[in-house]
XYZ file of C-alpha atoms in Angstrom:
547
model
C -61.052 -96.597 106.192
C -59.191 -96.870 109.279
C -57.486 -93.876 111.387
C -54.053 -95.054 110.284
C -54.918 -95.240 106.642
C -56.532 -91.775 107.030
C -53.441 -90.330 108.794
C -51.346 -91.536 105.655
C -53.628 -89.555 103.304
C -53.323 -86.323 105.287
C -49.781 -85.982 105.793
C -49.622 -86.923 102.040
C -52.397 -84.243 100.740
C -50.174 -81.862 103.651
C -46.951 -82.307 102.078
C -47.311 -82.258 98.566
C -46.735 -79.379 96.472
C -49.665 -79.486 93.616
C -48.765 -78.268 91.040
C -45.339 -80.465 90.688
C -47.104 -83.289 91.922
C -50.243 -83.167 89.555
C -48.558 -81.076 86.661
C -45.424 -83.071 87.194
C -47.667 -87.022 86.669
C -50.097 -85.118 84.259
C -46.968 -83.850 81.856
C -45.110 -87.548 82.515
C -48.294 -89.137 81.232
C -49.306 -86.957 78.132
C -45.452 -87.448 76.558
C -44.169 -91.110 77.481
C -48.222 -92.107 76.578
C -47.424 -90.328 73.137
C -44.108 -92.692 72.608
C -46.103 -95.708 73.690
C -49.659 -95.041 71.477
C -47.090 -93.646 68.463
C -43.760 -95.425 68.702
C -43.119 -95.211 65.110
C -43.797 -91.594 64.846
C -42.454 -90.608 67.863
C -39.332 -92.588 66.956
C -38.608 -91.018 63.641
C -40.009 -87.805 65.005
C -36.833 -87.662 68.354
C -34.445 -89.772 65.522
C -34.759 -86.522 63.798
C -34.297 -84.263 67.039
C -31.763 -86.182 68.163
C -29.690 -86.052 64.719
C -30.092 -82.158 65.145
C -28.827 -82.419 68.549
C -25.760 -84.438 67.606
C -24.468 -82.494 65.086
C -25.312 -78.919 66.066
C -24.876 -79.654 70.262
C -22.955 -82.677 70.695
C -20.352 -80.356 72.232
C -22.257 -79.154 74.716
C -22.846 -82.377 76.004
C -18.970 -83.134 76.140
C -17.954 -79.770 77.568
C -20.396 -80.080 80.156
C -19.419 -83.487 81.306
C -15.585 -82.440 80.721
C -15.811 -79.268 83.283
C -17.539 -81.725 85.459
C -15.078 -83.758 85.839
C -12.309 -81.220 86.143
C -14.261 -79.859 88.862
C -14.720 -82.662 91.129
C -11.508 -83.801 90.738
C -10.635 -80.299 91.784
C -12.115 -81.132 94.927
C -11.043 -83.933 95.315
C -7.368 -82.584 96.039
C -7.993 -78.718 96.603
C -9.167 -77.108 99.688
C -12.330 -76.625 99.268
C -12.758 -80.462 99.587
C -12.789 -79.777 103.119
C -16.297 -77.894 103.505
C -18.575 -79.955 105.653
C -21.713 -80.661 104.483
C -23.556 -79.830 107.954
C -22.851 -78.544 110.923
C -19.358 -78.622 111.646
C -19.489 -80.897 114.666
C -21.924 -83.151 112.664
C -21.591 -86.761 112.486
C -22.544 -88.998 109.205
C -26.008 -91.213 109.713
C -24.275 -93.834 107.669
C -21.330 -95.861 107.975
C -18.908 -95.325 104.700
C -19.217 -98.955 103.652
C -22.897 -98.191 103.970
C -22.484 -95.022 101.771
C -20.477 -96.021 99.403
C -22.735 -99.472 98.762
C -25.864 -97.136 98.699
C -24.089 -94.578 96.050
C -23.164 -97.348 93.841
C -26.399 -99.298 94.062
C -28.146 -96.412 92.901
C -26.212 -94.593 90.173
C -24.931 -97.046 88.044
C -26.268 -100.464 88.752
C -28.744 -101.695 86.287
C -26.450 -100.478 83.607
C -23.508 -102.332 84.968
C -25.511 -106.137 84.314
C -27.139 -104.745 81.357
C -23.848 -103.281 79.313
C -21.126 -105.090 81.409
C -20.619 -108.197 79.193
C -22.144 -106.300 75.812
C -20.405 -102.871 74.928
C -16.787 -104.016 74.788
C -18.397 -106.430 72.134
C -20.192 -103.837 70.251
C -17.023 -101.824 70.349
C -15.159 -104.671 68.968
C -17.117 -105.243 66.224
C -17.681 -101.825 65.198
C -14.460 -100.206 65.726
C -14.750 -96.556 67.543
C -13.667 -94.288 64.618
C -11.059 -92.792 67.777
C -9.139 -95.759 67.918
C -6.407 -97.210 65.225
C -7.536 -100.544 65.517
C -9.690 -102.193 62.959
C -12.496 -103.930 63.957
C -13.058 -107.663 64.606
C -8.992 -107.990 65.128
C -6.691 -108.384 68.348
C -5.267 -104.935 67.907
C -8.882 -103.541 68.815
C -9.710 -105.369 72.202
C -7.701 -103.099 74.481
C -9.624 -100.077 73.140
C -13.020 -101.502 73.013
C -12.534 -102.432 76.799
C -11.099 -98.676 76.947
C -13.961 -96.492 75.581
C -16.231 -98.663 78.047
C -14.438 -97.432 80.809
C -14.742 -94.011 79.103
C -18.626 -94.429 79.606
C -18.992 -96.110 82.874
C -16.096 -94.288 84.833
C -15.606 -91.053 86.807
C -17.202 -88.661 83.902
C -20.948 -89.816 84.541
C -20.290 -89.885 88.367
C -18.820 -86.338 87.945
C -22.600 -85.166 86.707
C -24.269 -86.784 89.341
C -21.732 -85.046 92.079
C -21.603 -81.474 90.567
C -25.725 -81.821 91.178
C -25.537 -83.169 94.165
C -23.298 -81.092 96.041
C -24.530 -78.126 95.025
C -27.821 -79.290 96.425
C -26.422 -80.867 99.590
C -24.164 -77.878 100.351
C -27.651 -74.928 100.326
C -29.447 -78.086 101.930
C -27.143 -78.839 104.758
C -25.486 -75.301 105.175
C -27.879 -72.721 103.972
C -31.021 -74.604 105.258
C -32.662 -74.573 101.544
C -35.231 -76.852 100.397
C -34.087 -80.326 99.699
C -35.671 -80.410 95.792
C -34.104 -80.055 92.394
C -34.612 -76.169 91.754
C -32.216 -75.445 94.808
C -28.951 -75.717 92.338
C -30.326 -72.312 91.200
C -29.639 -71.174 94.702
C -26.457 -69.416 94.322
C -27.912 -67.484 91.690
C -31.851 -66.476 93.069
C -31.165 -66.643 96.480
C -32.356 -69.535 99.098
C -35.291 -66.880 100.535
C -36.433 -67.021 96.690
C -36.573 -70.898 96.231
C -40.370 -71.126 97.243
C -41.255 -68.305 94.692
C -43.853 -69.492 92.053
C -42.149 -69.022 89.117
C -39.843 -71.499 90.211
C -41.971 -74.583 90.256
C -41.814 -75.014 86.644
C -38.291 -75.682 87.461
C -38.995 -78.537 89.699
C -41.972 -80.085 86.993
C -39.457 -79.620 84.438
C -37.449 -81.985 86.784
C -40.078 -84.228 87.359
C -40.825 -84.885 84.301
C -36.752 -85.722 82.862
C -36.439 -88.130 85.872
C -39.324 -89.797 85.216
C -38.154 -90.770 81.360
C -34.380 -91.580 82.583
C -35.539 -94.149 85.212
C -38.437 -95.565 82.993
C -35.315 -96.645 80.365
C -33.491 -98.144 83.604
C -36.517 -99.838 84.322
C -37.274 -101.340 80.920
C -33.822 -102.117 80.103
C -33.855 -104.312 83.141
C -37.128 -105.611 82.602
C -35.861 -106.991 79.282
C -33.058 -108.200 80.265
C -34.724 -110.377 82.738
C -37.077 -111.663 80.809
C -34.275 -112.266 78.036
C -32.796 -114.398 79.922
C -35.585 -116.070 81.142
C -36.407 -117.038 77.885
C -32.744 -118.102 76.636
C -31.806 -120.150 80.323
C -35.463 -121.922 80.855
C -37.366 -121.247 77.417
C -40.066 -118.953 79.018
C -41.925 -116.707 77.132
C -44.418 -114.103 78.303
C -46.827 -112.194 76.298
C -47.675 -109.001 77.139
C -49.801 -109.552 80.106
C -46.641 -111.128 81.538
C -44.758 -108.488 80.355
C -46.843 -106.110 82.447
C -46.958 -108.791 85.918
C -42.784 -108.959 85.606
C -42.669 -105.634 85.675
C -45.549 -104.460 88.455
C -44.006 -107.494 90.257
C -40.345 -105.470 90.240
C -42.388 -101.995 90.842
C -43.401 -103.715 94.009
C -40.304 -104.648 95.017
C -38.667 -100.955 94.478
C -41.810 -99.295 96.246
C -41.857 -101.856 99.126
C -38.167 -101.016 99.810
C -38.474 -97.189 99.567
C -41.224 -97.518 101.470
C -39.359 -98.917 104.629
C -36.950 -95.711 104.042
C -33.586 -95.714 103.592
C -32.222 -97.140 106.751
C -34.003 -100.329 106.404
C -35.027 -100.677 103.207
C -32.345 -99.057 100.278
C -29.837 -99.250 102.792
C -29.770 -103.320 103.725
C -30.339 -104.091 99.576
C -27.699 -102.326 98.808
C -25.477 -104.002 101.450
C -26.678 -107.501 100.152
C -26.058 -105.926 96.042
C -22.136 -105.320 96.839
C -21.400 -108.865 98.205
C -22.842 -110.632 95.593
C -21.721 -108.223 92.920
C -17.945 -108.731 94.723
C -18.967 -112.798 95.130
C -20.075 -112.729 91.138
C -17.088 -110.259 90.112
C -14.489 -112.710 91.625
C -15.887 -116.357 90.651
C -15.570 -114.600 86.743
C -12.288 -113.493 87.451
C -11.163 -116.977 88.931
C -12.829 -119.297 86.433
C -12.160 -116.779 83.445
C -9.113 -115.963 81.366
C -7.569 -114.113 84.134
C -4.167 -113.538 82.476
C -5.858 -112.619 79.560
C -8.155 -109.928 81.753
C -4.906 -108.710 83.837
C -3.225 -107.866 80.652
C -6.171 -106.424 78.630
C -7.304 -104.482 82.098
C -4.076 -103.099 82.525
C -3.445 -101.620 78.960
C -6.833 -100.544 78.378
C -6.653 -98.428 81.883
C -3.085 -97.354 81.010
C -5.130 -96.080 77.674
C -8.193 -94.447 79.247
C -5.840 -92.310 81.733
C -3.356 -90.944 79.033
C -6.045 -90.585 76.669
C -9.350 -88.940 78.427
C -9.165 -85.609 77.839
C -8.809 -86.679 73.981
C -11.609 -89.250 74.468
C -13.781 -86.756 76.666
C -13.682 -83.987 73.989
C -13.830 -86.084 70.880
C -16.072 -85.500 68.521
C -15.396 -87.222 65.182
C -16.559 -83.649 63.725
C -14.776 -84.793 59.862
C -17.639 -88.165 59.494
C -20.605 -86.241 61.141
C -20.755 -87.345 64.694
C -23.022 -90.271 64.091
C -20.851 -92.888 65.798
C -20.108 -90.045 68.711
C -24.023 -89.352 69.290
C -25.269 -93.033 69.224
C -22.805 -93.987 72.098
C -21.239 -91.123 74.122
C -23.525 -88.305 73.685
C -26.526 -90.626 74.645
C -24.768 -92.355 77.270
C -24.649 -88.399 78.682
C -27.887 -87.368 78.077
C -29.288 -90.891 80.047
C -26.533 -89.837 83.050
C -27.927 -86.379 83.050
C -31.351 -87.108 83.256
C -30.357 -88.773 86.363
C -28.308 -86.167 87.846
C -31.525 -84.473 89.651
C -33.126 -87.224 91.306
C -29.136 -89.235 92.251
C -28.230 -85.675 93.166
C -31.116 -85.238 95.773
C -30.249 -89.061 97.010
C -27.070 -87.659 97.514
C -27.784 -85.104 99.125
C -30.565 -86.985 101.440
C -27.444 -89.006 102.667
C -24.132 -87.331 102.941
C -25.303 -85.169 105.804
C -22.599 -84.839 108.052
C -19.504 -85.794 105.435
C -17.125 -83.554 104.168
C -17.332 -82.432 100.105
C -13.912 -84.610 99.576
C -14.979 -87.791 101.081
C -18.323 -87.492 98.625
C -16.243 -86.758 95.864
C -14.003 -89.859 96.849
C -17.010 -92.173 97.264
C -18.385 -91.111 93.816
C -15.399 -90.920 91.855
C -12.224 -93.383 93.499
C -15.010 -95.438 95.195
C -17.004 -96.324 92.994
C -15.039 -96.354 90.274
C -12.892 -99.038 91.983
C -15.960 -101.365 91.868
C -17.028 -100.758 88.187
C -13.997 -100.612 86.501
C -13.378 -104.341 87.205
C -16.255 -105.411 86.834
C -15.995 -103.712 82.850
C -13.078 -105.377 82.547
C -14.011 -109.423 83.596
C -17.185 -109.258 82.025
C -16.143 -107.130 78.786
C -12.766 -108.683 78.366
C -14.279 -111.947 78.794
C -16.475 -111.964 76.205
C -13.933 -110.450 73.705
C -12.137 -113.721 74.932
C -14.685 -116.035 74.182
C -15.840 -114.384 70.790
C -12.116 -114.142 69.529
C -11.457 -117.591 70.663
C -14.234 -119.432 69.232
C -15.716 -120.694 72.390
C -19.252 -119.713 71.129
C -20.161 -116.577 68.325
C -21.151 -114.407 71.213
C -21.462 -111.074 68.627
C -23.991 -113.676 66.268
C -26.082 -114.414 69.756
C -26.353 -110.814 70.490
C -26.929 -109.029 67.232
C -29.972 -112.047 66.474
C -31.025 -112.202 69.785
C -29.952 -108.471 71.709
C -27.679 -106.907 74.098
C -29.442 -108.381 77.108
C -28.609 -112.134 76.376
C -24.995 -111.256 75.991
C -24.359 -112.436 79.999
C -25.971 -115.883 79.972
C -24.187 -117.543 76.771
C -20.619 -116.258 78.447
C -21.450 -117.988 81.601
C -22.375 -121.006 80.124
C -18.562 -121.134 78.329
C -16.649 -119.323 81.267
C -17.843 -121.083 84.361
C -18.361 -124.360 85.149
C -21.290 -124.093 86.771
C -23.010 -121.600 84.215
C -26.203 -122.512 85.029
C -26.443 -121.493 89.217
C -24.271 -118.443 87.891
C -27.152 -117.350 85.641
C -29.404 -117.612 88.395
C -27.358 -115.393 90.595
C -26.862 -112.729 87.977
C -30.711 -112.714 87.015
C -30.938 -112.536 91.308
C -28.234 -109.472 90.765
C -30.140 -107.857 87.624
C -33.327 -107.553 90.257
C -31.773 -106.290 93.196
C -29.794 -103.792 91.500
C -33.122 -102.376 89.846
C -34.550 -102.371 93.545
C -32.023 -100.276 94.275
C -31.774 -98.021 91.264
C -35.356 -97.036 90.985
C -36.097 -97.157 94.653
C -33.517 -94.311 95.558
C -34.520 -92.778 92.644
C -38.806 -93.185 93.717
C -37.468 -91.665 96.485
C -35.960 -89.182 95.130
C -39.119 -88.284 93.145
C -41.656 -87.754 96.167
C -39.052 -85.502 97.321
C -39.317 -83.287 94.366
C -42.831 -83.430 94.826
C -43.178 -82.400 98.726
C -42.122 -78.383 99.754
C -38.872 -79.938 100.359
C -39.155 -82.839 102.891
C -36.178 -85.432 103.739
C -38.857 -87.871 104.901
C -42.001 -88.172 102.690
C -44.814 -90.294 103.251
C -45.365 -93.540 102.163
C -48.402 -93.096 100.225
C -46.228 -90.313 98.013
C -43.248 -93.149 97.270
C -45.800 -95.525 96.750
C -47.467 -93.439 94.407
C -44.501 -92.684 92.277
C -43.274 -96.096 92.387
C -46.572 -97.759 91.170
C -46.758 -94.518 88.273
C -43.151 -95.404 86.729
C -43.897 -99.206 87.031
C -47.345 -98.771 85.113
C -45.489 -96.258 82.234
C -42.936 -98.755 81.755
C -44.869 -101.314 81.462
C -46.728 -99.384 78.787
C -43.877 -98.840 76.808
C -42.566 -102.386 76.729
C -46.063 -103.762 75.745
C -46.052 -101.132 72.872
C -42.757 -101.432 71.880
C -41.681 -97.743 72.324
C -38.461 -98.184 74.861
C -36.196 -97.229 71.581
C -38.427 -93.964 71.120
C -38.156 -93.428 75.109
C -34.309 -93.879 74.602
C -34.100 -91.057 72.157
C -36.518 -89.237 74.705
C -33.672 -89.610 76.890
C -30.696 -87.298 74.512
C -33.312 -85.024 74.404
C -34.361 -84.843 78.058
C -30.643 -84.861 78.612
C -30.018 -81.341 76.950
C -31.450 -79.109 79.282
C -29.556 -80.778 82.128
C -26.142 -80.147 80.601
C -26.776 -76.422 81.199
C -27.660 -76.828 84.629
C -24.411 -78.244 85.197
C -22.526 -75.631 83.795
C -24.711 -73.217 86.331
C -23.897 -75.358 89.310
C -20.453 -75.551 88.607
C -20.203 -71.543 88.509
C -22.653 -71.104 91.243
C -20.470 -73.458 93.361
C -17.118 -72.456 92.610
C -18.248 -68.762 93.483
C -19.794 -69.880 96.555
C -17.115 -71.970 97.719
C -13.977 -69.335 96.875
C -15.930 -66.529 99.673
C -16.423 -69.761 101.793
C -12.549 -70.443 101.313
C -10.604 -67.762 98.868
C -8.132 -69.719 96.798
C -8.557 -68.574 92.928
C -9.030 -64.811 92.741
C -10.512 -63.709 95.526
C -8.683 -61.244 97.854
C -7.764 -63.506 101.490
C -10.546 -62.618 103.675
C -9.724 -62.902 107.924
C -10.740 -66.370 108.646
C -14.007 -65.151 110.865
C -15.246 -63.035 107.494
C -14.540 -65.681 104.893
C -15.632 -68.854 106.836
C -18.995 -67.553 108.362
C -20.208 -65.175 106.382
C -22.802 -65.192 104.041
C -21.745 -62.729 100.681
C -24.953 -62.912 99.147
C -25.290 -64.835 95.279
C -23.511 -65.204 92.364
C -24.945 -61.907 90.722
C -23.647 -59.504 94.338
C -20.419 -61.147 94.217
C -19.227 -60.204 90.949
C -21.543 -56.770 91.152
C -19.650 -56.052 94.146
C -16.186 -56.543 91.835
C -17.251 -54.262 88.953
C -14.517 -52.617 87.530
C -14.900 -48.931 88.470
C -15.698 -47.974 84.852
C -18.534 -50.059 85.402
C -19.987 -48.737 88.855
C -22.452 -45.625 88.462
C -22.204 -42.763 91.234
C -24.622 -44.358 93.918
C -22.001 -47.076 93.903
């Protein structure tokens, strides 16, 4: 072995924490191994979890993503947007186009390709019990497109910010560990984040980010091979199955590898211009009236309409429809919420809380929003039309064929299209799972922004090898209940940071109901956690005599 190779293995055995790293792979193993050796079991077994969920917890799930959102679009516009996130003379590493691209490339990307042209169709054809319309008519487009942008809008970004600011701010200003179990910080203290009875915290964490981008990983994997299959009739057995997907594992780990400057930063540069290049030709060579109109009513919808949306339930018919689509669709964004929230934090240094918020919520919203809206409302177009029986291609053949059959009616040149959105489907997995490998060794380490090579590497070649395990044994459904389950926990967390944060941030600057501090007191110093600030406002009923 040489002295460079040797080097690698020390810093990694020097910068691990053991017992996330080995508990964290050990625990990631046993379960996602059971789904794959026992998908039938395990997929009646979570069906039946996941029922219990929906019906007893569901609103959990919406509250949690509902105060979310409230809160980030509080600062968004209050003053606490204003906090940097670093010294206060600090500049960013990265350029905002560069931020923004990286952001968007990693939280919501291989969902985009793999939903964009299917859920308004499964929308349509099912008819969300919150709508009026009936299902399979005209009157029902507009809201199909609607609830889409309902799932793929500001309310999942909203998770991923309220977890990664609260991380970034005790990271960047406190000088806390950058790892998961720091959003307990304003409640334990930063001096207490190393304690032992933490780390289960941080395995616990492991362990739900592992499942979330395994999903990611084999929705993508099918979808590529799907459309393999349907555009140049190739079929792969399992072996192939497992080289597609090592072959994609080495593409995430080779770019986390080169770090984020030069590896997830230039992908995700090269992801938004041929999303934008893909995004317009659809637009041009589509129905674009037909988009404008639908786009415009459908938004006009979503924004007088989301608090309804956010918060409904359909209590009255059992919450089935509710818990298949929305409360999932939460559980898979809060599974993500640790590992997007420490990419976050690992590269807003330097940036104030608003312009975060604005690149999560405005930002990329701007970019997904259309994109829901060309590829959804054109294959509502093309089904309704009778260019080609889209719904018959997708319910025989699945979701992730939806794309290729559109392009072949909506472009004239379907064919090099399908090649660039198969080229899109890959990069934007790159991206996803190699911020989020990233993200992974971090958890792993005593808190390191930079670990080694040999730890991404690691982690990359572990959730390649899972998910290749659960696509050969046909367990990705079971993993995607997994998912609502894994989810659960997270939605409490969420409801911490946001309490932990706004406590934290009204002593930083008093706005709510705390008394107006001098400007030296309130901006500089530090009041302790949650638990001393409101011991220290007891009423005096509640104070004992050594008060």
């Amino acid at each position: 072995m040489s002295a460079e190779s040797k080097g690698h293995l020390a810093a990694f055995r020097e910068e691990i924490d053991p017992f996330v790293f080995v508990g964290g792979a050990i625990v990631t193993i046993l379960a996602i191994g059971y789904i794959a050796l026992n998908p039938d079991a395990a997929a009646t077994e979570l069906t039946n979890i996941n029922n219990f969920l929906w019906t007893e917890f569901g609103w959990m799930f919406l509250w949690s993503m509902f105060l979310a959102v409230a809160f980030c679009v509080w600062l968004l516009v209050g003053p606490w947007g204003s906090i940097k996130l670093g010294d206060d003379d600090e500049e960013p590493e990265f350029s905002y186009f560069s931020f923004l691209a990286m952001l968007f490339s990693a939280g919501l990307s291989t969902g985009l390709v793999f939903y964009g042209p299917a859920e308004a169709l499964f929308h349509y054809s099912s008819g969300p019990p919150f709508v009026n319309g009936e299902a399979e008519t005209a009157s029902i487009i507009p809201d199909a497109v609607q609830y889409t942008m309902l799932h793929w809008g500001i309310s999942p970004w909203s998770a991923y910010l309220v977890v990664g600011l609260t991380i970034a701010y005790y990271v960047h200003r406190k000088g806390a560990p950058i790892k998961p179990s720091t959003v307990f910080a304003p409640f334990i203290g930063v001096e207490n984040l190393d304690a032992k009875w933490v780390k289960p915290l941080d395995l616990l964490m492991v362990v739900i980010s592992v499942g979330g981008v395994a999903v990611s990983l084999g929705f993508v994997v099918t979808q590529f091979l799907a459309g393999m299959n349907y555009n140049y009739g190739v079929q792969v057995g399992d072996l192939g199955t497992i080289l597609v997907t090592v072959g994609l594992t080495i593409g995430f780990t080779a770019s986390a590898a080169l770090g984020v400057k030069r590896g997830i930063r230039r992908v995700s540069t090269f992801n938004m211009y041929l999303f934008g290049a893909l995004l317009t030709l659809a637009f041009v060579f589509g129905p674009t009236s037909f988009l404008l109109n639908t786009g415009t009513e459908a938004l006009g919808g979503y924004m007088n309409e989301f608090v309804s949306m956010s918060l409904f339930m359909n209590a009255t018919n059992g919450g089935e429809w509710v818990g298949a689509w929305t409360v999932f669709y939460w559980a898979w964004w809060f599974s993500f919420a640790p590992m997007i929230g420490i990419f976050i934090t690992r590269i807003c240094r330097g940036r104030t809380i608003r312009q975060v918020v604005f690149a999560g919520l405005v930002g990329t919203t701007s970019a997904s929003f259309p994109w829901f809206v060309v590829m959804g409302g054109s294959s509502l177009w093309v089904e309704t039309q009778g260019s080609v029986e889209l719904l018959s291609i997708v319910f025989e053949q699945g979701r992730e064929v939806a794309a290729f059959p559109l392009f072949e009616t909506l472009v004239p040149f379907g064919g090099v299209f399908a090649v660039a959105y198969l080229l899109l489907v890959l990069t934007f997995l790159i991206t996803t799972v190699d911020s989020t490998t990233l993200s992974l060794a971090m958890f792993t380490t005593d808190g390191s922004e930079h670990p080694s090579t040999a730890n991404r590497v690691i982690w990359g070649a572990l959730v390649g090898l899972l998910s290749s395990l659960l696509l050969v044994s046909g367990g990705l459904a079971a993993l995607k209940d997994f998912v609502v389950l894994l989810g659960f926990p997270i939605a409490f967390v969420i409801v911490l940071c946001l309490i932990g944060m706004a406590v934290e941030f009204e002593q930083h600057k008093p706005v709510l109901f705390t008394e107006r501090y001098g400007s030296d007191t309130a901006e500089t110093q530090d009041r302790g956690t949650v638990l001393d600030y409101f011991s220290e406002r007891r009423p005096g009923w509640m104070r004992s005599s050594d008060d």
